[in-house]
Amino acid sequence: MKNYKLGALYGDGIGPEIVKSTVDIMEAAAEKIGIEVEFEKMPLGWEGIEKYNNPVPDVTKEGLTKCDAWLLGPHDSAAYPEEWSSQLNPSGTIRHHFDLYSNARPIKPVPGIKSVVDGMDLVLFRENTEGFMPDRNMFKGRGEFLVTPEIALATGVFTKKATRRIAHEAFKMAMSRRKKLAIVHKANVIQMAYGLFRDTCYEVGREFYPEVEIEDYHIDAMTAHLVRRAKDFDVIVTTNLFGDILSDLAGELSGSLGLAPAINSNETQAMAQAAHGSAPDIGGQNVANPVGMILSGTLLLKWLADKHEDKRMNDMALLIEAAIEKNLTEGVCTRDLGGKESTTSFTQEVINTLKTM
């Protein structure tokens, strides 16, 4: 039976704490299920700068090619030396280097945590490689230009190829759920670029997934719809920038952005990455909420289960989710959620729970 090697990139701020929590819980679950999982720690962020003068050194990129998948902690790229803070950030670098074009963010209330909007259960697909994210849509360079000290330009890139492949990912997910898909765009104003995105998504749906009911919404309208009737949506597909904004909004509406998981993938590789940032103001204080990172890890396990047709990995993911749910339902949580647990004590509670399940 297959053994697994997973990369662990601890990152900056709260990253080392929440990634360690995830690794410890995954190791305990692997032992309980009977799976051999090896974690290899690799430098990222400040650790990479200090050791290799690069936040994503070549040793990390090369190491990841030998892994089945990996965990990525948040980074604090705004605080890096100007040489690196002005460049593509570590997350973007890795997504670009490995062409991890699909960013899937499932969003639903977590048991035990009060949500702002009831009944939400959706998956948001964010195209990961282009759009109005100028640091990700160029072969070389950032795609931003300061023409004069008072004039800045930013390019937006929208291609049929990139749109088709994220559309397929979203429609495949819709087929496994309620067979409803919403396209989010701004084609009423940016007619050619967002028109291409919207129309291409419709083409993919009509040609390959005729069973799926398709709607489309302007981004501004969708923000209001999520607040008023989030439960009506099943799968959402949108562009890079809009996906970033909508997933943060939806994550907070579901209870807390700190609970929101995410996974980046292509056909052969995947990276777990929580939706939230590095929170450097609380880094190293043992108060960070690791749930978003842990649940991102369970998405990674389910992706591996599908790829390798290995039910054990899915069992491992479900075990971790059940242990998280049990603790949160009983009020065992970190301070940001109204509890009293530290990062490490919450982690230990989850481990104790899953060992008894």
Short mmCIF file of C-alpha atoms in Angstrom, two decimals:
data_model
loop_
_atom_site.label_atom_id
_atom_site.label_comp_id
_atom_site.label_asym_id
_atom_site.label_seq_id
_atom_site.Cartn_x
_atom_site.Cartn_y
_atom_site.Cartn_z
CA MET A 1 0.00 0.00 0.00
CA LYS A 2 1.20 3.49 -0.83
CA ASN A 3 3.13 5.57 1.67
CA TYR A 4 2.93 9.36 1.42
CA LYS A 5 5.44 12.17 1.61
CA LEU A 6 4.02 15.60 2.34
CA GLY A 7 5.92 18.87 2.34
CA ALA A 8 5.50 21.27 5.26
CA LEU A 9 6.25 24.95 4.61
CA TYR A 10 5.78 26.70 7.94
CA GLY A 11 5.88 30.33 6.75
CA ASP A 12 5.76 33.49 8.85
CA GLY A 13 3.70 35.04 11.65
CA ILE A 14 1.32 32.41 13.01
CA GLY A 15 2.35 30.03 10.21
CA PRO A 16 4.83 27.93 12.22
CA GLU A 17 2.25 27.41 14.97
CA ILE A 18 -0.74 26.47 12.83
CA VAL A 19 1.26 24.30 10.41
CA LYS A 20 2.83 22.42 13.34
CA SER A 21 -0.65 21.93 14.77
CA THR A 22 -1.82 20.51 11.44
CA VAL A 23 1.19 18.21 11.11
CA ASP A 24 0.78 16.91 14.68
CA ILE A 25 -2.92 16.18 14.16
CA MET A 26 -2.36 14.56 10.75
CA GLU A 27 0.39 12.36 12.19
CA ALA A 28 -1.90 11.23 15.01
CA ALA A 29 -4.71 10.50 12.55
CA ALA A 30 -2.36 8.61 10.22
CA GLU A 31 -1.24 6.42 13.12
CA LYS A 32 -4.86 5.78 14.10
CA ILE A 33 -5.87 4.82 10.54
CA GLY A 34 -2.65 2.92 9.81
CA ILE A 35 -1.13 5.02 7.02
CA GLU A 36 2.55 5.82 6.63
CA VAL A 37 2.82 9.60 6.18
CA GLU A 38 6.17 11.38 6.25
CA PHE A 39 6.41 15.16 6.57
CA GLU A 40 9.42 17.04 5.24
CA LYS A 41 9.94 20.57 6.51
CA MET A 42 11.17 23.05 3.88
CA PRO A 43 12.18 26.71 4.23
CA LEU A 44 9.75 29.45 3.21
CA GLY A 45 9.48 33.16 3.92
CA TRP A 46 11.84 34.67 6.49
CA GLU A 47 13.50 31.30 7.04
CA GLY A 48 14.30 31.10 3.33
CA ILE A 49 15.59 34.68 3.27
CA GLU A 50 17.84 34.09 6.27
CA LYS A 51 19.26 30.79 5.00
CA TYR A 52 19.23 31.25 1.22
CA ASN A 53 18.50 34.94 0.58
CA ASN A 54 15.23 33.95 -1.08
CA PRO A 55 11.76 33.49 0.46
CA VAL A 56 11.15 30.53 -1.88
CA PRO A 57 14.61 29.05 -2.43
CA ASP A 58 15.36 26.51 -5.14
CA VAL A 59 15.87 23.82 -2.49
CA THR A 60 12.19 24.22 -1.57
CA LYS A 61 10.93 24.13 -5.16
CA GLU A 62 13.04 21.06 -5.88
CA GLY A 63 11.93 19.36 -2.67
CA LEU A 64 8.27 19.88 -3.46
CA THR A 65 8.60 18.04 -6.76
CA LYS A 66 9.40 14.92 -4.73
CA CYS A 67 6.32 15.25 -2.50
CA ASP A 68 2.83 13.87 -3.05
CA ALA A 69 1.41 17.22 -1.91
CA TRP A 70 2.20 19.90 0.65
CA LEU A 71 1.00 22.28 3.36
CA LEU A 72 1.72 26.00 2.95
CA GLY A 73 1.67 28.27 5.97
CA PRO A 74 0.82 31.98 5.61
CA HIS A 75 3.59 34.47 4.84
CA ASP A 76 4.29 38.07 5.79
CA SER A 77 5.74 39.26 2.49
CA ALA A 78 4.92 42.93 3.17
CA ALA A 79 7.58 42.92 5.88
CA TYR A 80 10.34 41.40 3.72
CA PRO A 81 13.30 43.51 2.57
CA GLU A 82 12.39 45.65 -0.46
CA GLU A 83 14.27 43.28 -2.75
CA TRP A 84 11.64 40.66 -2.00
CA SER A 85 8.57 42.63 -0.87
CA SER A 86 8.38 44.16 -4.35
CA GLN A 87 8.43 40.73 -6.01
CA LEU A 88 5.87 37.97 -6.39
CA ASN A 89 4.97 36.74 -2.90
CA PRO A 90 5.76 33.15 -1.78
CA SER A 91 2.23 31.87 -2.32
CA GLY A 92 2.04 33.37 -5.81
CA THR A 93 5.53 32.11 -6.62
CA ILE A 94 4.63 28.52 -5.77
CA ARG A 95 1.24 28.65 -7.50
CA HIS A 96 2.89 30.11 -10.60
CA HIS A 97 5.89 27.74 -10.56
CA PHE A 98 3.71 24.61 -10.32
CA ASP A 99 0.76 26.05 -12.30
CA LEU A 100 -1.70 25.40 -9.48
CA TYR A 101 -4.53 26.99 -11.41
CA SER A 102 -7.49 25.90 -9.27
CA ASN A 103 -8.17 27.45 -5.88
CA ALA A 104 -11.16 25.73 -4.24
CA ARG A 105 -12.62 27.17 -1.05
CA PRO A 106 -15.51 25.26 0.56
CA ILE A 107 -17.54 27.50 2.85
CA LYS A 108 -20.14 26.37 5.37
CA PRO A 109 -20.86 26.95 9.05
CA VAL A 110 -18.78 24.91 11.48
CA PRO A 111 -20.75 23.14 14.24
CA GLY A 112 -20.45 24.93 17.54
CA ILE A 113 -19.62 28.30 15.96
CA LYS A 114 -22.32 30.93 15.46
CA SER A 115 -22.59 32.02 11.84
CA VAL A 116 -23.79 35.34 10.48
CA VAL A 117 -25.74 33.62 7.69
CA ASP A 118 -27.54 30.33 8.28
CA GLY A 119 -27.69 27.47 5.80
CA MET A 120 -24.63 28.39 3.74
CA ASP A 121 -22.97 25.40 2.07
CA LEU A 122 -21.07 26.31 -1.08
CA VAL A 123 -17.75 25.84 -2.83
CA LEU A 124 -16.05 28.80 -4.45
CA PHE A 125 -13.64 28.20 -7.32
CA ARG A 126 -11.10 30.96 -7.91
CA GLU A 127 -9.00 31.02 -11.08
CA ASN A 128 -5.48 31.19 -9.75
CA THR A 129 -3.16 32.33 -12.54
CA GLU A 130 -4.35 35.54 -14.19
CA GLY A 131 -7.08 38.20 -14.08
CA PHE A 132 -6.35 41.46 -12.25
CA MET A 133 -3.60 39.98 -10.11
CA PRO A 134 -0.65 41.56 -11.94
CA ASP A 135 1.93 39.62 -9.96
CA ARG A 136 0.57 36.35 -11.35
CA ASN A 137 -0.39 36.98 -14.95
CA MET A 138 2.99 37.65 -16.63
CA PHE A 139 5.67 35.29 -17.86
CA LYS A 140 8.21 37.68 -16.37
CA GLY A 141 7.66 40.78 -14.28
CA ARG A 142 4.68 41.98 -12.28
CA GLY A 143 2.41 43.57 -14.86
CA GLU A 144 2.28 46.87 -12.97
CA PHE A 145 3.75 50.12 -14.21
CA LEU A 146 4.34 53.50 -12.60
CA VAL A 147 4.22 55.74 -15.65
CA THR A 148 4.81 58.88 -13.59
CA PRO A 149 4.83 59.33 -9.80
CA GLU A 150 1.11 60.07 -10.12
CA ILE A 151 0.01 57.50 -12.74
CA ALA A 152 -0.08 53.76 -12.10
CA LEU A 153 -1.22 51.09 -14.56
CA ALA A 154 -2.05 47.45 -13.86
CA THR A 155 -2.72 44.84 -16.52
CA GLY A 156 -5.51 42.30 -16.42
CA VAL A 157 -5.12 39.09 -18.39
CA PHE A 158 -8.08 36.84 -19.27
CA THR A 159 -7.61 33.81 -21.50
CA LYS A 160 -9.98 31.18 -22.83
CA LYS A 161 -7.55 28.40 -21.83
CA ALA A 162 -7.37 29.43 -18.17
CA THR A 163 -11.10 30.03 -17.99
CA ARG A 164 -11.96 26.66 -19.52
CA ARG A 165 -9.87 24.70 -17.08
CA ILE A 166 -11.22 26.43 -13.94
CA ALA A 167 -14.72 26.07 -15.36
CA HIS A 168 -14.24 22.31 -15.71
CA GLU A 169 -13.13 22.08 -12.08
CA ALA A 170 -16.17 24.03 -10.90
CA PHE A 171 -18.64 22.09 -13.04
CA LYS A 172 -17.22 18.75 -11.92
CA MET A 173 -17.79 19.81 -8.33
CA ALA A 174 -21.32 20.97 -9.16
CA MET A 175 -22.07 17.57 -10.69
CA SER A 176 -21.18 15.92 -7.37
CA ARG A 177 -23.37 18.32 -5.37
CA ARG A 178 -26.66 20.08 -6.19
CA LYS A 179 -25.94 20.67 -9.88
CA LYS A 180 -26.08 24.46 -9.61
CA LEU A 181 -23.32 26.85 -10.67
CA ALA A 182 -23.05 30.64 -10.49
CA ILE A 183 -20.56 32.59 -12.63
CA VAL A 184 -19.40 35.87 -11.05
CA HIS A 185 -18.00 38.61 -13.31
CA LYS A 186 -18.23 42.32 -14.20
CA ALA A 187 -19.01 42.06 -17.90
CA ASN A 188 -21.44 44.97 -17.77
CA VAL A 189 -18.46 47.34 -17.38
CA ILE A 190 -15.33 45.42 -18.43
CA GLN A 191 -17.12 43.90 -21.37
CA MET A 192 -14.42 42.08 -23.34
CA ALA A 193 -12.36 40.59 -20.50
CA TYR A 194 -15.17 39.54 -18.20
CA GLY A 195 -17.41 38.81 -21.16
CA LEU A 196 -14.83 36.27 -22.31
CA PHE A 197 -14.75 34.71 -18.84
CA ARG A 198 -18.55 34.55 -18.52
CA ASP A 199 -19.19 33.25 -22.02
CA THR A 200 -16.46 30.63 -21.85
CA CYS A 201 -17.88 29.25 -18.60
CA TYR A 202 -21.29 29.00 -20.25
CA GLU A 203 -19.74 27.20 -23.24
CA VAL A 204 -18.06 24.61 -21.02
CA GLY A 205 -21.27 24.01 -19.09
CA ARG A 206 -23.49 23.64 -22.11
CA GLU A 207 -21.06 21.37 -23.96
CA PHE A 208 -19.92 19.07 -21.16
CA TYR A 209 -22.30 19.47 -18.19
CA PRO A 210 -25.83 20.05 -19.54
CA GLU A 211 -27.36 18.78 -16.28
CA VAL A 212 -25.97 21.74 -14.32
CA GLU A 213 -28.19 24.80 -13.88
CA ILE A 214 -26.11 27.92 -14.68
CA GLU A 215 -26.63 31.51 -13.53
CA ASP A 216 -24.36 34.55 -13.70
CA TYR A 217 -24.06 37.57 -11.44
CA HIS A 218 -22.15 40.83 -11.33
CA ILE A 219 -19.61 40.90 -8.50
CA ASP A 220 -21.30 43.79 -6.69
CA ALA A 221 -24.66 42.03 -6.75
CA MET A 222 -23.13 38.78 -5.55
CA THR A 223 -21.75 40.41 -2.39
CA ALA A 224 -25.31 41.40 -1.49
CA HIS A 225 -26.72 38.00 -2.44
CA LEU A 226 -24.24 36.20 -0.16
CA VAL A 227 -25.37 38.28 2.78
CA ARG A 228 -29.08 37.89 2.07
CA ARG A 229 -29.41 34.39 0.60
CA ALA A 230 -26.14 32.49 0.70
CA LYS A 231 -27.95 29.18 1.15
CA ASP A 232 -29.26 29.44 -2.43
CA PHE A 233 -25.78 28.98 -3.91
CA ASP A 234 -24.02 25.69 -4.52
CA VAL A 235 -20.84 26.25 -6.58
CA ILE A 236 -19.44 29.64 -7.56
CA VAL A 237 -16.74 30.16 -10.19
CA THR A 238 -14.99 33.46 -10.63
CA THR A 239 -11.73 35.22 -11.41
CA ASN A 240 -8.66 35.59 -9.25
CA LEU A 241 -9.34 38.95 -7.63
CA PHE A 242 -13.08 38.46 -7.21
CA GLY A 243 -12.52 35.00 -5.77
CA ASP A 244 -10.14 36.41 -3.19
CA ILE A 245 -12.69 39.00 -2.08
CA LEU A 246 -15.78 36.78 -2.13
CA SER A 247 -14.16 33.91 -0.24
CA ASP A 248 -13.10 36.22 2.59
CA LEU A 249 -16.61 37.64 2.79
CA ALA A 250 -18.23 34.21 2.72
CA GLY A 251 -15.74 32.81 5.24
CA GLU A 252 -16.61 35.52 7.74
CA LEU A 253 -20.34 35.10 7.10
CA SER A 254 -20.02 31.40 7.89
CA GLY A 255 -18.57 32.11 11.33
CA SER A 256 -14.95 33.21 11.03
CA LEU A 257 -12.32 33.61 8.36
CA GLY A 258 -10.04 31.73 10.75
CA LEU A 259 -12.05 28.58 10.03
CA ALA A 260 -11.94 28.84 6.23
CA PRO A 261 -9.98 26.14 4.38
CA ALA A 262 -8.61 26.18 0.84
CA ILE A 263 -6.70 23.99 -1.58
CA ASN A 264 -4.70 24.90 -4.69
CA SER A 265 -4.26 22.24 -7.33
CA ASN A 266 -3.71 21.11 -10.88
CA GLU A 267 -4.19 17.62 -12.31
CA THR A 268 -1.14 16.16 -10.51
CA GLN A 269 -0.20 18.39 -7.55
CA ALA A 270 -1.96 20.07 -4.66
CA MET A 271 -1.19 22.53 -1.87
CA ALA A 272 -3.24 23.14 1.27
CA GLN A 273 -3.38 26.80 2.27
CA ALA A 274 -5.77 28.42 4.73
CA ALA A 275 -7.71 31.39 3.39
CA HIS A 276 -6.49 33.77 6.10
CA GLY A 277 -3.18 35.62 6.44
CA SER A 278 -0.15 35.44 8.74
CA ALA A 279 -1.42 37.71 11.58
CA PRO A 280 2.11 38.82 12.56
CA ASP A 281 0.73 40.79 15.52
CA ILE A 282 -0.03 37.52 17.34
CA GLY A 283 2.71 35.35 15.85
CA GLY A 284 4.62 33.32 18.44
CA GLN A 285 2.08 33.96 21.20
CA ASN A 286 0.44 30.51 21.08
CA VAL A 287 -3.04 32.02 20.65
CA ALA A 288 -3.65 31.47 16.92
CA ASN A 289 -6.66 29.49 15.73
CA PRO A 290 -5.34 26.55 13.63
CA VAL A 291 -8.71 25.25 12.39
CA GLY A 292 -8.54 26.85 8.93
CA MET A 293 -5.13 25.28 8.32
CA ILE A 294 -6.18 21.91 9.73
CA LEU A 295 -9.30 21.79 7.55
CA SER A 296 -7.17 22.79 4.55
CA GLY A 297 -5.12 19.71 5.38
CA THR A 298 -8.24 17.53 5.28
CA LEU A 299 -9.03 18.89 1.80
CA LEU A 300 -5.53 17.82 0.80
CA LEU A 301 -6.12 14.33 2.18
CA LYS A 302 -9.37 14.02 0.22
CA TRP A 303 -7.60 15.19 -2.95
CA LEU A 304 -4.95 12.49 -2.40
CA ALA A 305 -7.67 9.91 -1.75
CA ASP A 306 -9.24 10.69 -5.13
CA LYS A 307 -5.96 10.83 -7.00
CA HIS A 308 -4.62 7.53 -5.63
CA GLU A 309 -7.99 5.83 -5.11
CA ASP A 310 -6.98 5.34 -1.49
CA LYS A 311 -9.96 5.22 0.87
CA ARG A 312 -7.63 5.39 3.87
CA MET A 313 -6.78 9.00 3.12
CA ASN A 314 -10.45 9.93 3.01
CA ASP A 315 -11.00 8.08 6.29
CA MET A 316 -8.13 10.04 7.79
CA ALA A 317 -9.69 13.33 6.67
CA LEU A 318 -13.12 12.42 8.04
CA LEU A 319 -11.58 11.39 11.37
CA ILE A 320 -9.87 14.76 11.76
CA GLU A 321 -13.03 16.65 10.77
CA ALA A 322 -15.10 14.68 13.27
CA ALA A 323 -12.62 15.41 16.06
CA ILE A 324 -12.60 19.13 15.21
CA GLU A 325 -16.41 19.21 15.12
CA LYS A 326 -16.73 17.42 18.46
CA ASN A 327 -14.38 19.82 20.22
CA LEU A 328 -15.91 22.98 18.75
CA THR A 329 -19.44 21.76 19.53
CA GLU A 330 -18.39 21.24 23.15
CA GLY A 331 -16.91 24.74 23.33
CA VAL A 332 -13.28 23.64 23.15
CA CYS A 333 -11.79 26.39 20.99
CA THR A 334 -9.28 29.22 20.88
CA ARG A 335 -9.88 32.71 22.26
CA ASP A 336 -10.88 34.29 18.94
CA LEU A 337 -13.92 32.00 18.97
CA GLY A 338 -14.78 32.74 22.59
CA GLY A 339 -12.87 29.82 24.11
CA LYS A 340 -9.88 29.59 26.39
CA GLU A 341 -7.59 27.19 24.57
CA SER A 342 -4.14 28.03 23.25
CA THR A 343 -2.98 26.79 19.88
CA THR A 344 -1.12 23.89 21.47
CA SER A 345 -3.82 22.95 24.01
CA PHE A 346 -6.51 22.96 21.31
CA THR A 347 -4.28 20.78 19.14
CA GLN A 348 -3.81 18.31 21.99
CA GLU A 349 -7.55 18.21 22.67
CA VAL A 350 -8.20 17.31 19.03
CA ILE A 351 -5.51 14.61 19.12
CA ASN A 352 -6.97 13.17 22.34
CA THR A 353 -10.42 13.12 20.77
CA LEU A 354 -9.46 11.42 17.52
CA LYS A 355 -7.53 8.73 19.42
CA THR A 356 -10.75 7.71 21.14
CA MET A 357 -12.96 7.73 18.04
#
